[in-house]
Short mmCIF file of C-alpha atoms and ligand atoms in Angstrom, two decimals:
data_model
loop_
_atom_site.label_atom_id
_atom_site.label_comp_id
_atom_site.label_asym_id
_atom_site.label_seq_id
_atom_site.Cartn_x
_atom_site.Cartn_y
_atom_site.Cartn_z
CA UNK A 27 0.12 -0.06 -0.19
CA UNK A 28 1.29 3.30 -0.71
CA UNK A 29 -0.44 6.40 1.17
CA UNK A 30 -1.19 9.85 -0.48
CA UNK A 31 0.98 11.44 1.71
CA UNK A 32 3.94 9.36 0.63
CA UNK A 33 3.90 10.24 -3.03
CA UNK A 34 5.12 14.05 -4.42
CA UNK A 35 2.60 16.80 -4.23
CA UNK A 36 2.19 19.65 -6.91
CA UNK A 37 3.43 22.76 -6.79
CA UNK A 38 1.58 25.33 -4.72
CA UNK A 39 -0.01 27.06 -7.65
CA UNK A 40 -1.51 23.94 -8.95
CA UNK A 41 -2.86 22.75 -5.51
CA UNK A 42 -4.34 26.08 -4.78
CA UNK A 43 -5.97 26.26 -8.28
CA UNK A 44 -8.19 23.88 -7.79
CA UNK A 45 -9.15 24.53 -3.92
CA UNK A 46 -8.60 27.45 -1.83
CA UNK A 47 -5.43 26.54 0.48
CA UNK A 48 -4.84 28.31 3.82
CA UNK A 49 -1.25 28.82 2.93
CA UNK A 50 1.63 27.78 0.85
CA UNK A 51 3.54 25.81 3.73
CA UNK A 52 3.10 22.34 5.06
CA UNK A 53 -0.42 23.34 6.76
CA UNK A 54 -1.43 24.10 3.44
CA UNK A 55 -0.50 20.64 2.14
CA UNK A 56 -2.23 18.99 5.03
CA UNK A 57 -5.53 20.92 4.21
CA UNK A 58 -4.75 19.53 0.36
CA UNK A 59 -3.98 16.30 1.66
CA UNK A 60 -7.23 16.03 4.02
CA UNK A 61 -9.53 17.63 1.55
CA UNK A 62 -8.50 14.90 -0.98
CA UNK A 63 -8.80 12.12 0.87
CA UNK A 64 -12.37 13.01 2.38
CA UNK A 65 -13.57 13.71 -1.13
CA UNK A 66 -12.42 9.89 -2.00
CA UNK A 67 -14.27 8.84 1.07
CA UNK A 68 -17.53 10.70 0.25
CA UNK A 69 -17.17 9.31 -3.49
CA UNK A 70 -16.71 5.73 -2.09
CA UNK A 71 -19.81 6.30 0.59
CA UNK A 72 -21.95 7.28 -1.62
CA UNK A 73 -21.56 3.97 -4.11
CA UNK A 74 -23.77 0.60 -3.86
CA UNK A 75 -23.16 -1.59 -0.61
CA UNK A 76 -20.36 -3.50 -1.66
CA UNK A 77 -19.20 -1.67 -4.58
CA UNK A 78 -15.75 -3.00 -5.64
CA UNK A 79 -13.19 -1.16 -7.94
CA UNK A 80 -11.43 -4.24 -8.67
CA UNK A 81 -10.82 -4.61 -12.51
CA UNK A 82 -12.94 -1.67 -13.29
CA UNK A 83 -12.31 1.39 -15.20
CA UNK A 84 -12.54 4.76 -13.17
CA UNK A 85 -12.25 8.46 -14.94
CA UNK A 86 -11.76 11.63 -12.83
CA UNK A 87 -13.25 14.15 -15.13
CA UNK A 88 -11.47 17.91 -14.39
CA UNK A 89 -9.11 16.15 -12.16
CA UNK A 90 -6.72 19.23 -11.71
CA UNK A 91 -3.43 18.17 -10.99
CA UNK A 92 -5.13 15.09 -9.07
CA UNK A 93 -6.54 15.90 -5.46
CA UNK A 94 -8.83 13.28 -5.31
CA UNK A 95 -7.17 10.72 -8.01
CA UNK A 96 -3.91 10.42 -5.91
CA UNK A 97 -5.94 8.84 -3.39
CA UNK A 98 -6.67 6.14 -6.02
CA UNK A 99 -3.11 5.06 -6.09
CA UNK A 100 -3.75 1.60 -5.06
CA UNK A 101 -6.88 0.87 -7.03
CA UNK A 102 -4.48 1.82 -10.04
CA UNK A 103 -2.64 -1.75 -9.65
CA UNK A 104 -6.13 -3.82 -10.34
CA UNK A 105 -8.24 -0.95 -11.79
CA UNK A 106 -7.77 1.42 -14.50
CA UNK A 107 -7.30 4.68 -13.10
CA UNK A 108 -7.56 7.82 -15.52
CA UNK A 109 -7.84 11.72 -15.10
CA UNK A 110 -8.52 14.46 -17.53
CA UNK A 111 -8.29 18.18 -17.18
CA UNK A 112 -7.91 21.05 -19.73
CA UNK A 113 -5.24 22.26 -17.92
CA UNK A 114 -1.85 21.43 -19.66
CA UNK A 115 0.18 22.02 -16.31
CA UNK A 116 -1.58 19.93 -14.25
CA UNK A 117 -1.90 17.32 -16.50
CA UNK A 118 2.29 17.31 -17.17
CA UNK A 119 2.91 16.88 -13.38
CA UNK A 120 0.21 14.15 -13.27
CA UNK A 121 2.32 12.43 -16.15
CA UNK A 122 5.43 13.25 -14.39
CA UNK A 123 5.02 12.40 -10.76
CA UNK A 124 2.22 9.90 -10.43
CA UNK A 125 1.72 8.08 -13.93
CA UNK A 126 1.76 4.94 -13.78
CA UNK A 127 0.10 3.56 -12.32
CA UNK A 128 -2.67 6.35 -12.44
CA UNK A 129 -3.18 7.45 -16.18
CA UNK A 130 -3.79 11.21 -17.18
CA UNK A 131 -4.98 13.15 -20.54
CA UNK A 132 -5.61 16.43 -21.16
CA UNK A 133 -9.00 17.31 -22.77
CA UNK A 134 -10.16 20.03 -24.66
CA UNK A 135 -12.76 22.65 -23.60
CA UNK A 136 -15.41 20.90 -25.91
CA UNK A 137 -16.02 17.17 -26.41
CA UNK A 138 -14.89 14.54 -27.02
CA UNK A 139 -12.52 12.63 -25.15
CA UNK A 140 -10.30 10.13 -26.90
CA UNK A 141 -12.26 7.21 -25.43
CA UNK A 142 -14.11 4.72 -27.27
CA UNK A 143 -18.28 4.17 -26.52
CA UNK A 144 -18.27 2.29 -23.06
CA UNK A 145 -14.94 2.99 -21.78
CA UNK A 146 -15.62 3.65 -17.86
CA UNK A 147 -17.77 1.77 -15.30
CA UNK A 148 -17.40 5.17 -12.67
CA UNK A 149 -16.64 8.54 -13.57
CA UNK A 150 -16.75 11.15 -11.00
CA UNK A 151 -16.71 15.16 -11.71
CA UNK A 152 -16.37 17.01 -8.47
CA UNK A 153 -16.51 20.95 -8.88
CA UNK A 154 -16.39 20.78 -12.73
CA UNK A 155 -20.33 20.95 -13.55
CA UNK A 156 -20.16 23.77 -11.06
CA UNK A 157 -18.04 25.62 -13.46
CA UNK A 158 -19.34 24.92 -17.20
CA UNK A 159 -21.67 26.97 -19.23
CA UNK A 160 -22.19 26.54 -22.84
CA UNK A 161 -20.54 23.38 -22.44
CA UNK A 162 -22.08 21.69 -19.78
CA UNK A 163 -25.01 19.37 -21.36
CA UNK A 164 -22.32 18.10 -24.10
CA UNK A 165 -20.15 17.52 -21.68
CA UNK A 166 -22.59 15.54 -19.50
CA UNK A 167 -23.69 13.57 -22.97
CA UNK A 168 -20.33 12.45 -23.33
CA UNK A 169 -19.72 11.54 -20.06
CA UNK A 170 -22.77 9.25 -20.78
CA UNK A 171 -21.09 8.16 -23.85
CA UNK A 172 -18.22 7.17 -21.97
CA UNK A 173 -20.27 4.86 -19.41
CA UNK A 174 -20.78 1.60 -20.14
CA UNK A 175 -24.32 0.31 -19.70
CA UNK A 176 -25.41 0.79 -16.04
CA UNK A 177 -21.88 2.89 -15.61
CA UNK A 178 -22.27 5.30 -12.75
CA UNK A 179 -21.61 9.09 -12.54
CA UNK A 180 -21.14 10.78 -9.66
CA UNK A 181 -21.65 14.96 -10.47
CA UNK A 182 -21.52 17.81 -7.91
CA UNK A 183 -23.31 21.24 -8.56
CA UNK A 184 -23.63 24.56 -6.86
CA UNK A 185 -27.16 25.63 -5.58
CA UNK A 186 -28.69 26.31 -2.07
CA UNK A 187 -25.61 26.68 -0.21
CA UNK A 188 -23.69 29.04 -2.56
CA UNK A 189 -26.65 31.53 -3.71
CA UNK A 190 -25.17 34.33 -1.12
CA UNK A 191 -21.46 33.97 -2.10
CA UNK A 192 -21.65 33.64 -6.14
CA UNK A 193 -25.16 35.60 -6.75
CA UNK A 194 -25.30 37.92 -3.78
CA UNK A 195 -28.95 36.74 -2.76
CA UNK A 196 -30.82 34.26 -0.72
CA UNK A 197 -31.41 31.18 -2.21
CA UNK A 198 -34.85 30.49 -3.83
CA UNK A 199 -35.09 27.38 -5.74
CA UNK A 200 -38.44 28.87 -7.77
CA UNK A 201 -36.23 30.94 -9.55
CA UNK A 202 -32.99 29.29 -10.44
CA UNK A 203 -32.78 26.54 -13.02
CA UNK A 204 -29.52 26.17 -14.56
CA UNK A 205 -28.43 30.03 -13.77
CA UNK A 206 -24.98 31.09 -15.22
CA UNK A 207 -23.08 33.76 -13.85
CA UNK A 208 -19.61 35.04 -14.69
CA UNK A 209 -20.05 33.48 -17.96
CA UNK A 210 -16.76 34.24 -19.17
CA UNK A 211 -14.34 34.32 -16.21
CA UNK A 212 -11.33 32.87 -16.19
CA UNK A 213 -10.47 29.39 -14.84
CA UNK A 214 -7.74 30.62 -12.83
CA UNK A 215 -10.51 32.82 -11.11
CA UNK A 216 -12.33 29.81 -10.89
CA UNK A 217 -14.14 30.06 -14.12
CA UNK A 218 -18.07 30.70 -14.76
CA UNK A 219 -20.16 30.02 -12.11
CA UNK A 220 -23.15 28.07 -12.23
CA UNK A 221 -25.98 27.33 -9.96
CA UNK A 222 -28.80 24.72 -10.31
CA UNK A 223 -31.49 23.56 -8.49
CA UNK A 224 -32.21 19.97 -7.20
CA UNK A 225 -35.77 20.34 -9.79
CA UNK A 226 -33.50 21.38 -12.66
CA UNK A 227 -31.09 18.69 -12.24
CA UNK A 228 -33.96 15.71 -11.93
CA UNK A 229 -35.87 17.29 -14.90
CA UNK A 230 -32.69 17.62 -17.28
CA UNK A 231 -30.25 15.10 -15.97
CA UNK A 232 -33.00 12.74 -15.45
CA UNK A 233 -33.57 12.53 -19.17
CA UNK A 234 -30.47 11.09 -19.57
CA UNK A 235 -29.48 9.12 -16.28
CA UNK A 236 -31.72 7.40 -13.44
CA UNK A 237 -30.98 9.63 -10.37
CA UNK A 238 -29.86 7.19 -7.66
CA UNK A 239 -28.95 9.21 -4.71
CA UNK A 240 -28.31 13.36 -3.61
CA UNK A 241 -26.70 14.85 -0.78
CA UNK A 242 -25.22 17.59 0.28
CA UNK A 243 -21.05 17.39 0.57
CA UNK A 244 -18.51 20.47 1.03
CA UNK A 245 -20.97 23.09 0.30
CA UNK A 246 -22.32 21.63 -3.14
CA UNK A 247 -24.68 18.94 -4.32
CA UNK A 248 -23.57 15.68 -5.05
CA UNK A 249 -25.43 13.68 -7.29
CA UNK A 250 -25.06 9.81 -8.05
CA UNK A 251 -26.68 9.06 -11.55
CA UNK A 252 -26.97 5.57 -13.80
CA UNK A 253 -26.82 5.91 -17.32
CA UNK A 254 -30.47 5.57 -19.10
CA UNK A 255 -30.00 3.39 -22.63
CA UNK A 256 -31.23 5.10 -25.60
CA UNK A 257 -30.50 7.99 -27.60
CA UNK A 258 -30.56 11.92 -26.16
CA UNK A 259 -29.29 14.97 -28.18
CA UNK A 260 -28.13 18.53 -26.39
CA UNK A 261 -31.37 20.12 -27.39
CA UNK A 262 -33.36 17.00 -26.19
CA UNK A 263 -31.93 17.56 -22.83
CA UNK A 264 -32.05 21.24 -22.41
CA UNK A 265 -35.36 22.08 -23.71
CA UNK A 266 -37.77 23.27 -20.93
CA UNK A 267 -40.01 20.93 -19.35
CA UNK A 268 -43.62 21.94 -18.32
CA UNK A 269 -42.49 23.43 -14.90
CA UNK A 270 -43.27 27.08 -14.58
CA UNK A 271 -40.04 27.46 -12.97
CA UNK A 272 -38.16 26.96 -15.91
CA UNK A 273 -39.35 30.39 -17.45
CA UNK A 274 -38.78 32.10 -13.87
CA UNK A 275 -35.25 31.07 -13.81
CA UNK A 276 -34.35 32.14 -16.97
CA UNK A 277 -36.23 35.34 -16.86
CA UNK A 278 -34.07 35.66 -13.16
CA UNK A 279 -30.88 34.55 -14.96
CA UNK A 280 -31.08 37.76 -17.06
CA UNK A 281 -31.75 40.16 -14.01
CA UNK A 282 -28.60 38.08 -12.28
CA UNK A 283 -26.40 39.10 -15.80
CA UNK A 284 -27.59 42.77 -15.38
CA UNK A 285 -26.92 43.15 -11.92
CA UNK A 286 -23.22 41.66 -12.80
CA UNK A 287 -23.15 44.09 -15.53
CA UNK A 288 -24.21 46.88 -13.33
CA UNK A 289 -21.39 45.75 -10.67
CA UNK A 290 -18.68 45.73 -13.34
CA UNK A 291 -19.42 49.13 -14.54
CA UNK A 292 -19.33 50.19 -10.84
CA UNK A 293 -15.93 48.23 -10.22
CA UNK A 294 -14.63 50.17 -12.97
CA UNK A 295 -15.64 53.39 -11.63
CA UNK A 296 -14.11 52.59 -8.31
CA UNK A 297 -10.85 52.26 -9.71
CA UNK A 298 -10.81 55.99 -10.68
CA UNK A 299 -8.61 57.72 -7.85
CA UNK A 300 -10.24 58.40 -4.35
CA UNK A 301 -13.39 55.89 -5.20
CA UNK A 302 -14.69 53.10 -3.07
CA UNK A 303 -16.90 49.95 -3.80
CA UNK A 304 -19.24 48.00 -1.62
CA UNK A 305 -17.67 44.94 0.10
CA UNK A 306 -20.05 42.50 -0.78
CA UNK A 307 -19.97 43.61 -4.69
CA UNK A 308 -16.04 43.46 -4.33
CA UNK A 309 -16.41 39.84 -3.11
CA UNK A 310 -17.47 38.75 -6.32
CA UNK A 311 -15.75 40.75 -8.74
CA UNK A 312 -12.36 40.08 -10.61
CA UNK A 313 -9.91 38.68 -8.02
CA UNK A 314 -12.52 38.40 -5.29
CA UNK A 315 -13.89 34.88 -6.54
CA UNK A 316 -13.90 32.07 -3.91
CA UNK A 317 -12.99 28.82 -5.03
CA UNK A 318 -15.43 25.81 -4.98
C1 SAM B 25 -12.90 23.92 -9.30
S1 SAM B 25 -11.86 22.46 -9.98
C2 SAM B 25 -12.10 21.28 -9.62
C3 SAM B 25 -10.88 19.99 -9.52
C4 SAM B 25 -11.13 18.71 -8.83
N1 SAM B 25 -12.28 17.85 -9.58
C5 SAM B 25 -10.99 18.55 -7.32
O1 SAM B 25 -12.23 18.48 -6.76
O2 SAM B 25 -10.10 18.98 -6.94
C6 SAM B 25 -12.86 22.37 -11.59
C7 SAM B 25 -11.60 21.65 -12.83
O3 SAM B 25 -12.18 21.12 -13.79
C8 SAM B 25 -11.48 21.58 -15.05
N2 SAM B 25 -12.39 21.61 -16.31
C9 SAM B 25 -12.71 22.65 -16.74
N3 SAM B 25 -13.34 22.41 -17.65
C10 SAM B 25 -12.70 21.30 -18.17
C11 SAM B 25 -13.34 20.39 -19.33
N4 SAM B 25 -13.77 20.99 -20.51
N5 SAM B 25 -12.61 19.14 -19.41
C12 SAM B 25 -11.84 18.78 -17.93
N6 SAM B 25 -11.63 19.29 -17.20
C13 SAM B 25 -11.96 21.06 -17.11
C14 SAM B 25 -10.39 22.75 -14.53
O4 SAM B 25 -9.26 23.17 -15.00
C15 SAM B 25 -10.15 22.60 -13.16
O5 SAM B 25 -8.92 22.00 -13.13
#
């Protein structure tokens, strides 16, 4: 057995890129280690009773420099354990330091990944769909393509626990479907911020997956889903359902985006000599983003 703490750690900027660390010293890396091992425990804890990794193929979609993936180092002896990310530096670091036995590949911003249909038994995407906007649905369906029949996907989303920080307003599920904020924000500032309601996930993700379980975890909602058979296009997955909240959510997202434009204007003004900016707004503007 190799403990994760016996493996090399990525440089601070790669570790801190995926989760805000308290400091760039030992204490920061202890935090990184514990958060990664906790994520692994939560993943394993939500899998069906008796689920074994032996002989399986696993994919960590959006793995960064392997915060969670490193905790599957031992399984990589008897299972195929792959990570992918758009960040070349993170993938290079993984390839140099933890592969083999792990595998790491760089993905493009948009699908597909260079794997055959039905390549994986279990895919997880922690804090990734929380930041995907236009490519969110294509990626969800790409992960479905990559899953074997009956394969499992664990994906997290932001919602009721993140509204104040992200949108600067109290949570109200009636006005959130899949609401995208900070659409073009750079990944190094946390990327776009996407809020989802449970009802929206059930309505839309539920068209492609059976939703098996859902629970709050690490300030987000984690959902375990099993691939449904049959074909579905991105248009079919995203088209509005009957729920009147679909329209309310779209309307509210427009309001949220208008508010962001106003805040950005205020921020620009505040950079003029002698000007100031309200604290709540500052936190949500460039450089003030919290990582999730
Ligand atoms: C908030 S971080 C979470 C990282 C990791 N899942 C974890 O929990 O430590 C989001 C990650 O998703 C990656 N990402 C964004 N778009 C992606 C894409 N299209 N394909 C793969 N990874 C992507 C980012 O580069 C980043 O490393």
